[in-house]
Coordinates of C-alpha atoms (C1' of nucleotides) in Angstrom, one line a residue:
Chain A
X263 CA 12.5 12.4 -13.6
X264 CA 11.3 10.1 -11.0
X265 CA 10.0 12.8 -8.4
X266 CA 10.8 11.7 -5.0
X267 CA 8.3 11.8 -2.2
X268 CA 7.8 15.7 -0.6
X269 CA 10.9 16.5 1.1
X270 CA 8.7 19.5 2.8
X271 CA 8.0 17.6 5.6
X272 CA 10.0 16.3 8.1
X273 CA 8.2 13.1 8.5
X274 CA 8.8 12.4 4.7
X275 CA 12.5 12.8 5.1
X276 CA 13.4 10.7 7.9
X277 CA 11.2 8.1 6.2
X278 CA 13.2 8.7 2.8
X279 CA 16.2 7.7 4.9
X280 CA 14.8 5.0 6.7
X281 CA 12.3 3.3 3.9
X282 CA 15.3 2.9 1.8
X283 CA 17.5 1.4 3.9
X284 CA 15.1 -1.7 5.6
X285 CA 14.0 -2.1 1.5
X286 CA 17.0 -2.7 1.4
X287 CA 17.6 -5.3 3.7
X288 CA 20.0 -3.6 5.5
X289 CA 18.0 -4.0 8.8
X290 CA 16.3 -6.7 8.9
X291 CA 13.8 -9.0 9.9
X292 CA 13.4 -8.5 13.5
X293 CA 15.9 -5.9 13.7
X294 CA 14.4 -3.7 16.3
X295 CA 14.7 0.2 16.4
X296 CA 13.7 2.4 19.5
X297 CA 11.9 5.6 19.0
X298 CA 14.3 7.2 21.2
X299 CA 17.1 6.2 18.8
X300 CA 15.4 7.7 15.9
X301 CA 14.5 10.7 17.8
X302 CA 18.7 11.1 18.3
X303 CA 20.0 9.4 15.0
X304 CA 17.2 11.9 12.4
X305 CA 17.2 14.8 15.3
X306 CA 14.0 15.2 15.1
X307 CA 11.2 15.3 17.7
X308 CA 9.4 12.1 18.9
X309 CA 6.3 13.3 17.2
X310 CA 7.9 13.1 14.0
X311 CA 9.2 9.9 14.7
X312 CA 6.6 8.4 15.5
X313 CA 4.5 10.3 12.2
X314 CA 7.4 8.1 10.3
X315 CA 6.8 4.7 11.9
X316 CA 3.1 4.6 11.7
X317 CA 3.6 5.4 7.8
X318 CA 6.1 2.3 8.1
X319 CA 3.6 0.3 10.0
X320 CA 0.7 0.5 7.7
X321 CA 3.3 -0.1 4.4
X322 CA 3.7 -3.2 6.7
X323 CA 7.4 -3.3 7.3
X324 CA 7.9 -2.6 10.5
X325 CA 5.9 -3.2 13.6
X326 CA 5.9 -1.4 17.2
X327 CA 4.8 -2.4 20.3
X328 CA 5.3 -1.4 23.6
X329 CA 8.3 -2.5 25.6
X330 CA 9.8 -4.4 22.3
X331 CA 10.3 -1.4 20.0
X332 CA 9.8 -0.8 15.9
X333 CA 10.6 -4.4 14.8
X334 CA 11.6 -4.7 11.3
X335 CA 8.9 -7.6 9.7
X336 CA 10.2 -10.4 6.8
X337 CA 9.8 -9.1 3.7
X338 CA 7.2 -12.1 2.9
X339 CA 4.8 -9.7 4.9
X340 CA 5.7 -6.2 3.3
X341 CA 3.3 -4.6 1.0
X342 CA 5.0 -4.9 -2.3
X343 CA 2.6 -2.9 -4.1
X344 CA 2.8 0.3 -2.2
X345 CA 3.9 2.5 -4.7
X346 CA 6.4 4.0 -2.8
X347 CA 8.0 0.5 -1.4
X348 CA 8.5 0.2 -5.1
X349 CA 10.2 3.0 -5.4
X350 CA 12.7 2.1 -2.8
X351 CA 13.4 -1.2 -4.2
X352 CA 14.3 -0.1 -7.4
X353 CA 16.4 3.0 -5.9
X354 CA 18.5 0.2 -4.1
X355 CA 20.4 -3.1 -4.4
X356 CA 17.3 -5.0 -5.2
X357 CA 16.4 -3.2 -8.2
X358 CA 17.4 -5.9 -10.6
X359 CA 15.0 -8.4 -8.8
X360 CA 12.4 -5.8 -8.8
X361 CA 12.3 -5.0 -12.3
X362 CA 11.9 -8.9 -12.9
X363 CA 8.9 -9.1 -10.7
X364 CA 7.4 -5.9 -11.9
X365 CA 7.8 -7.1 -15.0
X366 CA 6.2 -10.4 -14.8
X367 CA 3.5 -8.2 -13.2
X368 CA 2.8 -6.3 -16.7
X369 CA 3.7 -9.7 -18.8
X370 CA 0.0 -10.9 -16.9
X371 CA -1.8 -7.8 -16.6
X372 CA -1.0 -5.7 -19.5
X373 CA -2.4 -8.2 -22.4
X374 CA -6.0 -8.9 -20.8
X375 CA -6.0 -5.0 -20.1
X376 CA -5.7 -4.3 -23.8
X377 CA -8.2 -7.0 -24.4
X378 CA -10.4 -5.5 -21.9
X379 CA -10.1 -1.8 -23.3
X380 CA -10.7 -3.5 -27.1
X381 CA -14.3 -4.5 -25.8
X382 CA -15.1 -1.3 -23.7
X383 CA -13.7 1.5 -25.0
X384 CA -15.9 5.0 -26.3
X385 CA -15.3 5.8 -30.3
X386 CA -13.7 8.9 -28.5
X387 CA -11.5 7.3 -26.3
X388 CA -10.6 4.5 -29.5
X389 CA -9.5 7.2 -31.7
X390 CA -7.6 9.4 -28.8
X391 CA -5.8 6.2 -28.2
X392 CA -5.0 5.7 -32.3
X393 CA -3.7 9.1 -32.1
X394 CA -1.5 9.0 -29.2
X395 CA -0.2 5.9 -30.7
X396 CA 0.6 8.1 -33.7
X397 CA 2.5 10.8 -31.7
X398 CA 4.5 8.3 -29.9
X399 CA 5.7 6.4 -33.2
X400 CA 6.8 10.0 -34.3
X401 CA 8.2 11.5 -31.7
X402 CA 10.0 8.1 -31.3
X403 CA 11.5 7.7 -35.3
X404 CA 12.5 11.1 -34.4
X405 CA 15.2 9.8 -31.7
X406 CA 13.5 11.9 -29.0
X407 CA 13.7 9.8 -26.0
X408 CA 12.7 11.2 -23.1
X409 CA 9.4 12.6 -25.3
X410 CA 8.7 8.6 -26.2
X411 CA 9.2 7.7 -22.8
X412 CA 6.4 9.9 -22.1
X413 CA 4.3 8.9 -24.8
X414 CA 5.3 5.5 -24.2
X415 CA 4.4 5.8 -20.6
X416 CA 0.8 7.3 -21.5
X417 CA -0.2 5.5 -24.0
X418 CA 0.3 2.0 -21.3
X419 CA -1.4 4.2 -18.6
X420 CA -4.3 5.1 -20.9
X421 CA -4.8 1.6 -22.0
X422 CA -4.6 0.3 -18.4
X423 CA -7.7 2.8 -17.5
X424 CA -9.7 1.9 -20.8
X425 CA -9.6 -1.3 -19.2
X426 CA -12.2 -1.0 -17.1
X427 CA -11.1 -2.6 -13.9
X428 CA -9.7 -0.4 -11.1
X429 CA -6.8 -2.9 -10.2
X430 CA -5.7 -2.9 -14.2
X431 CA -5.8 1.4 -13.6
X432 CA -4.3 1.4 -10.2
X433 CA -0.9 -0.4 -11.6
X434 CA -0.3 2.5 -14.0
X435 CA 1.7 4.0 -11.9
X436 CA 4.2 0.9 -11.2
X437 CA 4.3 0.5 -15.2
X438 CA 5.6 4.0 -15.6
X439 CA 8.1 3.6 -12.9
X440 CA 9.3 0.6 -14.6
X441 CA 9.4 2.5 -18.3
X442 CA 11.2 5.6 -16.4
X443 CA 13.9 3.0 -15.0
X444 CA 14.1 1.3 -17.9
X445 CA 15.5 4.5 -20.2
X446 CA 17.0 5.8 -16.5
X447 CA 19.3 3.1 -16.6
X448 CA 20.1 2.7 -20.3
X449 CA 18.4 -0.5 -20.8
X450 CA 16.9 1.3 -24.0
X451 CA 18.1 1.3 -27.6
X452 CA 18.9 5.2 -28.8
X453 CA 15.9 4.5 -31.0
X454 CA 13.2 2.2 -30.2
X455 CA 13.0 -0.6 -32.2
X456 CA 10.9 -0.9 -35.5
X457 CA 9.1 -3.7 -34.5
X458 CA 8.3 -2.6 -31.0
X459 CA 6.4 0.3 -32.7
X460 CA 5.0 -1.9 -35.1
X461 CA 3.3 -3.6 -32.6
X462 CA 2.3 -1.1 -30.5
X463 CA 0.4 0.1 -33.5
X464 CA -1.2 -3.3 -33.4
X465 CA -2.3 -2.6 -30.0
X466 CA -3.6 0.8 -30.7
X467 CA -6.2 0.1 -33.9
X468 CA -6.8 -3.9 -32.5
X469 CA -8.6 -1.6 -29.6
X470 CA -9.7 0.8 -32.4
X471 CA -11.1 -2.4 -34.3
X472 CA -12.9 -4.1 -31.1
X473 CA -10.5 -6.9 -31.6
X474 CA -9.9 -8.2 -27.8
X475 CA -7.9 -11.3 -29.2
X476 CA -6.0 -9.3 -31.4
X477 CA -4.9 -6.4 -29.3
X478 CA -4.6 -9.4 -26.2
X479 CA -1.4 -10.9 -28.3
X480 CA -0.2 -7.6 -29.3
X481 CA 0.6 -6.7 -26.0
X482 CA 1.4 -10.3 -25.0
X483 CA 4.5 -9.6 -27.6
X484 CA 5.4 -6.4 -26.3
X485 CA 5.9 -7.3 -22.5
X486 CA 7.4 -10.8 -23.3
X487 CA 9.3 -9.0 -25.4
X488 CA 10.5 -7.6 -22.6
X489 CA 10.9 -9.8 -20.1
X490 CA 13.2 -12.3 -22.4
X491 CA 15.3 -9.0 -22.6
X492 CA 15.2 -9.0 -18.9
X493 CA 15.4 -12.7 -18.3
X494 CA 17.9 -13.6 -21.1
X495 CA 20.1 -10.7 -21.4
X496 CA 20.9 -11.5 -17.9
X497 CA 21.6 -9.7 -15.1
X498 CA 23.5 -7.1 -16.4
X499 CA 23.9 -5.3 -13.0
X500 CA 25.9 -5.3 -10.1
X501 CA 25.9 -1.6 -9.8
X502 CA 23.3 1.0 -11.5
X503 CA 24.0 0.0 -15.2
X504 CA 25.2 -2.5 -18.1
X505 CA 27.4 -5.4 -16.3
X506 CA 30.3 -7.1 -17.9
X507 CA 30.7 -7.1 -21.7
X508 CA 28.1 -3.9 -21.4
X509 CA 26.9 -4.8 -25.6
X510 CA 27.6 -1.8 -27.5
X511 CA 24.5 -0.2 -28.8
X512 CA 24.7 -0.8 -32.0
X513 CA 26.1 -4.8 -32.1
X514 CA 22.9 -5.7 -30.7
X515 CA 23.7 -9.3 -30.1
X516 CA 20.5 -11.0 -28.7
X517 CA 19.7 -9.9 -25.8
X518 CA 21.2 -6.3 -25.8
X519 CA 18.6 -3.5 -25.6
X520 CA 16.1 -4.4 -27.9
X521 CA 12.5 -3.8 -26.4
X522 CA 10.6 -0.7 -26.4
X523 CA 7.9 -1.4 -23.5
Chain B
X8 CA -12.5 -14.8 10.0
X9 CA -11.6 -11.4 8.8
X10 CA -9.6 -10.1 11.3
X11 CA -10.1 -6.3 11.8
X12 CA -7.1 -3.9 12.2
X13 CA -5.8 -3.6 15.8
X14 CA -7.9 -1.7 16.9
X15 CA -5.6 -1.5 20.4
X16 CA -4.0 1.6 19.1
X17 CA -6.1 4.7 19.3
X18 CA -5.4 5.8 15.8
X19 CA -5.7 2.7 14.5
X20 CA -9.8 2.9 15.9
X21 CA -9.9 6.4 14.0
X22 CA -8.9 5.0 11.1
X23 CA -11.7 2.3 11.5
X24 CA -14.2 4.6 10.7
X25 CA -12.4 7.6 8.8
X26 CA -11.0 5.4 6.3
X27 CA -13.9 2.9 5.3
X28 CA -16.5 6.4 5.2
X29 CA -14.0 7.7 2.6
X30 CA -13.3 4.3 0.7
X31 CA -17.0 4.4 0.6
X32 CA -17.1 7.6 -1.1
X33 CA -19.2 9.7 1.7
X34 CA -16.4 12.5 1.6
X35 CA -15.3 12.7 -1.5
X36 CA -13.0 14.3 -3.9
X37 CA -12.0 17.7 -2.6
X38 CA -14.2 17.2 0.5
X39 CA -11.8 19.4 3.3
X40 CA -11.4 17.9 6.6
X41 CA -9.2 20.0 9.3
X42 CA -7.5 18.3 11.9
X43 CA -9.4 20.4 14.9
X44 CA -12.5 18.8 13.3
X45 CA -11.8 15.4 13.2
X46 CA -9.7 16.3 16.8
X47 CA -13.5 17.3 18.3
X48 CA -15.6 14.6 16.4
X49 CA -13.6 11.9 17.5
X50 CA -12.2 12.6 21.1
X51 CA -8.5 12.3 20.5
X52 CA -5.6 14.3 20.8
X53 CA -4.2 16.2 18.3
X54 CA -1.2 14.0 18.0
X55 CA -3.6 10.9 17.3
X56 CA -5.5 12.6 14.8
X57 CA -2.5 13.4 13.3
X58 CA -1.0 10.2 12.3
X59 CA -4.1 8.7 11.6
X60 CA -4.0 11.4 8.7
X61 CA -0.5 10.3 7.8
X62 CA -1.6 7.1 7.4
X63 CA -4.8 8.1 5.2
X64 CA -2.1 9.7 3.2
X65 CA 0.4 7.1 2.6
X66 CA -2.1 5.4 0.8
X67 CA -3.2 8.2 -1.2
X68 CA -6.5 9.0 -0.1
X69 CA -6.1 12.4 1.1
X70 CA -2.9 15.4 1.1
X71 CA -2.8 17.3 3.8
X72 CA -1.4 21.4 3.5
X73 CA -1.2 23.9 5.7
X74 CA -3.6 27.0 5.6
X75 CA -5.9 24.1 3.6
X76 CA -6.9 21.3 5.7
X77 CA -7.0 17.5 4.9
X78 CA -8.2 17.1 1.4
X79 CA -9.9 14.2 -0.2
X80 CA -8.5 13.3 -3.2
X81 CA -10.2 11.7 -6.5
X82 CA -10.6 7.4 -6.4
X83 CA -7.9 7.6 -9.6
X84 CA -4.8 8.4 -7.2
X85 CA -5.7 6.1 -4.5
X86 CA -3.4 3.0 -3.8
X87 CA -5.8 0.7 -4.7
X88 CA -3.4 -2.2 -3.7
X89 CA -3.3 -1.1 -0.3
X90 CA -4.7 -4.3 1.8
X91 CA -6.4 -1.8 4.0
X92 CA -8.2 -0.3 1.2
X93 CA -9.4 -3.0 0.0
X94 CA -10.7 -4.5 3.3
X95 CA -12.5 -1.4 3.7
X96 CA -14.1 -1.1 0.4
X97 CA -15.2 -5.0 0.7
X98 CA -16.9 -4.1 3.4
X99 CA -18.9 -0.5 1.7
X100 CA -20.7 -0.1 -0.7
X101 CA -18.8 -1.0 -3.4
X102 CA -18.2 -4.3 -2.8
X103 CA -19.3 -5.6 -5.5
X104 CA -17.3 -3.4 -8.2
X105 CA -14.1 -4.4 -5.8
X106 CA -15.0 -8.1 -6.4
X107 CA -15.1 -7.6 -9.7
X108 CA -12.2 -5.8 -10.0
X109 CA -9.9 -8.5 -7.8
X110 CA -11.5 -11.5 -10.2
X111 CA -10.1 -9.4 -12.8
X112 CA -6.5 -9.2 -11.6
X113 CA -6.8 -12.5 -10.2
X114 CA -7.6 -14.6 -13.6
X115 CA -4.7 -12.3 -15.2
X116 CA -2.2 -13.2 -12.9
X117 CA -3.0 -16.5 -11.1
X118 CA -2.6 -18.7 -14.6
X119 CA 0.9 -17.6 -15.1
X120 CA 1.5 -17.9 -11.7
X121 CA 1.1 -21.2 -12.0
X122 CA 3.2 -21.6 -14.8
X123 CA 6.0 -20.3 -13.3
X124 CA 5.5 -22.5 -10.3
X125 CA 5.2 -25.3 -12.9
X126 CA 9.0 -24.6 -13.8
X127 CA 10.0 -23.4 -10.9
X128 CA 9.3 -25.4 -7.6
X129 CA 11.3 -28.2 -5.9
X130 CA 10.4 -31.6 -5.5
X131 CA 9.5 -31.1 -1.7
X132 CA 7.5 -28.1 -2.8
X133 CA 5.8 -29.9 -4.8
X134 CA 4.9 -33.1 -2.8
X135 CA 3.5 -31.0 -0.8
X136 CA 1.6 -28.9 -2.9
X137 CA 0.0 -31.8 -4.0
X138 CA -0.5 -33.2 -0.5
X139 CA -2.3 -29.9 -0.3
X140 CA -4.8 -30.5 -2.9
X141 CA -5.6 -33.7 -1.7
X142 CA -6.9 -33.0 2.1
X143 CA -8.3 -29.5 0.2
X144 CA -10.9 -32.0 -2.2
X145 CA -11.2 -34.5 0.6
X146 CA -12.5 -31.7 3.5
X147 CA -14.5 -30.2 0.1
X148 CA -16.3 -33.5 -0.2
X149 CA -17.0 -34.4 3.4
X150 CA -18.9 -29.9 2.9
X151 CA -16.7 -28.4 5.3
X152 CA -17.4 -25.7 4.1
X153 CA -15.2 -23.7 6.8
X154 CA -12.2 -26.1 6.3
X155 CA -12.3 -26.1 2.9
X156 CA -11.8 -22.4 2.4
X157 CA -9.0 -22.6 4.3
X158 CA -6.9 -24.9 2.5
X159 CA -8.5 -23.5 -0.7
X160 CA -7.2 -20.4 0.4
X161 CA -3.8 -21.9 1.3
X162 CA -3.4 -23.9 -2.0
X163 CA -3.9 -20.4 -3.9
X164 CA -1.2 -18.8 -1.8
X165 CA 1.3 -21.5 -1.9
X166 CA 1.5 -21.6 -6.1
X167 CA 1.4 -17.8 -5.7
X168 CA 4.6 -17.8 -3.8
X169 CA 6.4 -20.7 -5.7
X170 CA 5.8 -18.2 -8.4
X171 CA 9.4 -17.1 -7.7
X172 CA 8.1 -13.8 -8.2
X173 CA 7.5 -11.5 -5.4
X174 CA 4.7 -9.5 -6.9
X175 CA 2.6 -12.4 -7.4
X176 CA 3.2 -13.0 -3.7
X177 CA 2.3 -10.2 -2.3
X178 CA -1.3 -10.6 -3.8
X179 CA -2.0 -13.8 -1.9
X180 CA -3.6 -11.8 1.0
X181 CA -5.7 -10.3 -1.6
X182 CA -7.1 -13.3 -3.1
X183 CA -7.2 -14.9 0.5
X184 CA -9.8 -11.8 0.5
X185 CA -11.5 -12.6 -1.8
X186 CA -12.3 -16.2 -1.6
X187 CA -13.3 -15.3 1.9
X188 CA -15.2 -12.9 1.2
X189 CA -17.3 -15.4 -1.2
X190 CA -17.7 -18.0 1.5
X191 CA -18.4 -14.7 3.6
X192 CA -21.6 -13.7 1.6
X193 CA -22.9 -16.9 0.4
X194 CA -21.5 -16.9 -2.9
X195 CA -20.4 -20.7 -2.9
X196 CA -22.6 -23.7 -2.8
X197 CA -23.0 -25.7 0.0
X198 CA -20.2 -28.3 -1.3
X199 CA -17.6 -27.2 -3.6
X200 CA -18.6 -28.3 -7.6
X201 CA -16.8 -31.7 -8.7
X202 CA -15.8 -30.0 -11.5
X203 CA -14.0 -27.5 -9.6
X204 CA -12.0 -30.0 -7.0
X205 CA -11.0 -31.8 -10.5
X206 CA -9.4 -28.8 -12.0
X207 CA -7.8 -27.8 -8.7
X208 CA -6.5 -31.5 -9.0
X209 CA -5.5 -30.8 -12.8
X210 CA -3.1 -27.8 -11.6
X211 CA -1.8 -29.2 -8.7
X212 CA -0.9 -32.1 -10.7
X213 CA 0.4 -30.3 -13.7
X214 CA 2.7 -28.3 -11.5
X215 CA 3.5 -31.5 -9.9
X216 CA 4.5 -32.7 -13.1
X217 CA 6.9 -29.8 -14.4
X218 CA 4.0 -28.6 -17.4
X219 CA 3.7 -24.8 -17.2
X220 CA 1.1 -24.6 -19.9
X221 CA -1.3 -27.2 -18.5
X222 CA -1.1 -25.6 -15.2
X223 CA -1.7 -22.3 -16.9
X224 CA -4.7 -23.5 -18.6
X225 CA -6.1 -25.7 -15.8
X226 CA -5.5 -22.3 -13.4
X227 CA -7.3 -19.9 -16.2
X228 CA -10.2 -22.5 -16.2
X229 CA -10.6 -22.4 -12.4
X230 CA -10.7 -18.4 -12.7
X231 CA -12.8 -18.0 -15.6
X232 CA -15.2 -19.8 -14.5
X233 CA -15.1 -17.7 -11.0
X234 CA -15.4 -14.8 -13.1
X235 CA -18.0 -15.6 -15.3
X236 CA -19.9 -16.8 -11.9
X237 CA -19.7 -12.9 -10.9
X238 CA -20.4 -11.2 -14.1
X239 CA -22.9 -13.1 -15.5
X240 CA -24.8 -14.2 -12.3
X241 CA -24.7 -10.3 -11.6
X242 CA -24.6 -9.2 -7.9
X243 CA -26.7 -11.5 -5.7
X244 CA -25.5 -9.6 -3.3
X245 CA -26.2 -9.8 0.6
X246 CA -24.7 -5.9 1.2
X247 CA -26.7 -3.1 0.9
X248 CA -26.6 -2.4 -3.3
X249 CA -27.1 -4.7 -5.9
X250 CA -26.9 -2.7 -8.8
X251 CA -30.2 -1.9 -11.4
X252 CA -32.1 -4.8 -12.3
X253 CA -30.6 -6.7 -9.4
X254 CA -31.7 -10.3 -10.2
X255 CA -33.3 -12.2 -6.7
X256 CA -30.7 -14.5 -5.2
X257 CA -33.3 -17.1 -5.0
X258 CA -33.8 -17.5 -8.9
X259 CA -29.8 -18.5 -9.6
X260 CA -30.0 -18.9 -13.1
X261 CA -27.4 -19.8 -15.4
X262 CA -24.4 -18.7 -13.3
X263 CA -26.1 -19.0 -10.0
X264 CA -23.1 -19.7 -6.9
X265 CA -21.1 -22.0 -8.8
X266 CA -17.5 -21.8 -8.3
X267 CA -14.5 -23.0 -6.2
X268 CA -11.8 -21.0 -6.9
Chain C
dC107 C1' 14.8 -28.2 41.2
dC108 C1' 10.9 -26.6 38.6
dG109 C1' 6.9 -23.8 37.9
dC110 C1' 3.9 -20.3 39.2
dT111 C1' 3.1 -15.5 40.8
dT112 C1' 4.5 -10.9 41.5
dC113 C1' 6.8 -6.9 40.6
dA114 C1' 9.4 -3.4 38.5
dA115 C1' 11.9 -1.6 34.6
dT116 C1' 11.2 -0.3 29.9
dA117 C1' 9.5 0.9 26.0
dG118 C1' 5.6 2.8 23.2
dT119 C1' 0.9 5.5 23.6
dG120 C1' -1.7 9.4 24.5
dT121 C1' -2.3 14.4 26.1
dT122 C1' -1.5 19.2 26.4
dA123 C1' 0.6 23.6 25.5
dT124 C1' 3.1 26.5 22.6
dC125 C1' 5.5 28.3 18.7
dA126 C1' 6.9 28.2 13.7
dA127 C1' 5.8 28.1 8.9
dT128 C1' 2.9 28.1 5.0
dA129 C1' -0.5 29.3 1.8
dG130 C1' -5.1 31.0 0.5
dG131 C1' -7.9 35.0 0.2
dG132 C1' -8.9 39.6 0.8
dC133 C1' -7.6 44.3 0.5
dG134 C1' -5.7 48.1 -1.5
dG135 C1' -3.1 50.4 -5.0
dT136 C1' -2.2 51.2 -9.7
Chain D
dA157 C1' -9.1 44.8 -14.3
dC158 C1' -4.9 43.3 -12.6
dC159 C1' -1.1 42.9 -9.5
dG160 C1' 1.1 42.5 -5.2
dC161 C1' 1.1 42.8 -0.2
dC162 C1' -0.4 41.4 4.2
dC163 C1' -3.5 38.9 7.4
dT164 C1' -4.8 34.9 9.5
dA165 C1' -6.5 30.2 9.5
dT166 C1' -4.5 25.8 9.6
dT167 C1' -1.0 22.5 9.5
dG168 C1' 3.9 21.4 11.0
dA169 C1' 7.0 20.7 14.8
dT170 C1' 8.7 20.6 19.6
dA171 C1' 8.7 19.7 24.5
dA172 C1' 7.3 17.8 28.8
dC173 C1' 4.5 14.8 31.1
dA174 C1' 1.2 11.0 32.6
dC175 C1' -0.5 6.4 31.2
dT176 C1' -0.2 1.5 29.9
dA177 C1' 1.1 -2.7 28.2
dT178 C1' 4.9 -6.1 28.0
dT179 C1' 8.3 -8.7 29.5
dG180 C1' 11.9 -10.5 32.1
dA181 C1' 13.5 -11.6 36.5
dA182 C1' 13.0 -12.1 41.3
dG183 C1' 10.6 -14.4 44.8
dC184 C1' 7.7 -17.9 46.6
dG185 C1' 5.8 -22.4 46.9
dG186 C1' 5.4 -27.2 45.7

DNA sequence: CCGCTTCAATAGTGTTATCAATAGGGCGGT
DNA sequence: ACCGCCCTATTGATAACACTATTGAAGCGG
């Protein structure tokens, strides 16, 4: 699912190795690296190195200077939002922690988004919405879930662009990486939840209607329904999945997999 | 005040003027540099050229192919979140639309922010939050102007990192952006609104006091009105475009420079 | 004994030359 | 008209070298 960066070049791989592993807090801060050791540890040529770090250095996780080396910064200074940080930290032992923040990050964005695309959006674009809204509820009463996740996954993206603001549109992709994850690591109910569908409905005609208020505390449901999954159901990690007493599926208990994103 | 990228590093002066030409939109989507090209018009070695170009495309803003050349790709796939990127269109063209668009994701995120803060921070954090606030209204009243932005800027930060949610963090330096970019282009009044200092001393105070939703509301009335300040007063813009109708900076009507976010 | 200056070792920075690999477009065949 | 092959433009990668900034320590003087 979650295509990882071109492996075609060289560059891209050492930095799939490295990015990973100072996300990860494995190195770090002011661990120091030396070109030279790259150059021997990847086998690769100093140009390529080098390609690696400056694609490190503007994601602002390392630095390099001469005579000191490729320092490794505090994660305080690290560009969270580059999509491919993100990527990293959920690939790794931080992934829990990430989810929470990425999640809080959709709990304030998502709701004046929908409100947003409720005031601006073309009849076309209203009733394209409606319908994709209708597909998704389908395809997902059908138990198809990887085809919801999809759905799901476009119908946030397309509400995030009817939005009007670029910053609301540019987060699109860090909602569908959290959606992916989410189902990735079965944090999803075999079938989404009634309600969750019920209120993405709400979503889809309050936008339809020109209700900004309305379609605001729709969404405002949906993410803090998720999050209080998140928050309460409690880290249920450690590893990649479901931590101790991993709730069986169908004695959903509260806080088992319950939200539909 | 806004420091520029290094430019000590020779890529880092390419990227100077490649990247701000294309965030400005002079090159743009499927414009085709090649590497020889931008070798000849700027005077560097291929090597240089080269990661400058990896850079440019860690953000987004252009894939590079063999046989094809450096292509620009469409504003939708940029990393709009990339610091850089947003420097770079603050200072084009479309400054204005990038204001707008940071207001945006700053009144979605900065209230809740300050909720969590509200539940979050310690009592030391909070002491000196306050403390914060305090020398912030006093420099405000004595119209240092440059002092003030800085603690403004500082009290926005701090409540963004007691968030407890790295996210939220990591937009600090964009907001710091932002509110110096208002100062920047004569956006603010000469001393900071009353009304203003008092609700800065409502959140600080309600965070202070361990009550999430008065800090939320306090914080959504400080970015409101900022907001409201942009859209409604329309672009009294120093740069190069105010938009249509562009209204005459000396007439300030109803949502002339107003705020103190 | 402390502090300033000087110097040299040590990285990254930048250049050039050269070869390998890829992919787009044209050419020819069917 | 369509398909597939080949040609070549352009990026990808390597190596070897000269340049430069930084820093830590030696040396000098107060």
């Amino acid at each position: 699912m979650s295509r990882e960066s071109d492996h075609r070049t060289l560059h891209n791989r050492v930095l799939a190795e490295l990015g990973p592993a100072i996300a990860a807090g494995r190195y770090g801060p002011d661990h120091v690296f030396t070109l030279d050791g790259l150059v021997r540890e990847f086998g690769v040529s100093r140009t390529v190195a080098r390609e690696a770090v400056r694609v490190l250095e503007s994601m602002r996780l390392v630095v390099s200077r001469p005579r000191t080396g490729v320092r490794v910064r505090p994660r305080s200074e690290w560009s969270v939002f580059d999509p491919q940080l993100i990527r990293w930290r959920l690939a790794g032992p931080g992934r829990l922690e990430q989810l929470r923040s990425l999640n809080g990050l959709r709990a304030a964005v998502e709701p004046p988004a929908a409100a947003a695309a409720a005031r601006l959006a073309s009849a076309e674009e209203r009733a394209a919405l409606v319908d994709l809204e209708r597909r998704m509820a389908a395809t997902g009463r059908r138990g198809d879930l990887e085809g919801f996740l999809e759905l799901d996954i476009a119908f946030h993206r397309r509400i995030l662009e009817l939005s009007g603001n670029d910053m609301f549109a540019g987060l699109s992709g860090v909602v569908a990486e959290v959606l992916a994850g989410r189902t990735e690591h079965s944090l999803m109910p075999p079938t989404p939840r009634p309600e969750a569908l019920c209120l993405h409905r709400h979503v889809a005609s309050a936008i339809d209607g020109g209700l900004p208020q309305v379609a605001e505390a729709a969404m405002r449901a949906i993410v803090d329904e998720v999050v209080e999954a998140l928050e309460g159901g409690g880290g249920a990690d450690g590893g990649r999945d479901l931590g101790p007493g991993g709730t069986d599926p169908g004695a959903q208990g509260p806080g088992g997999p319950t939200a539909a994103g």
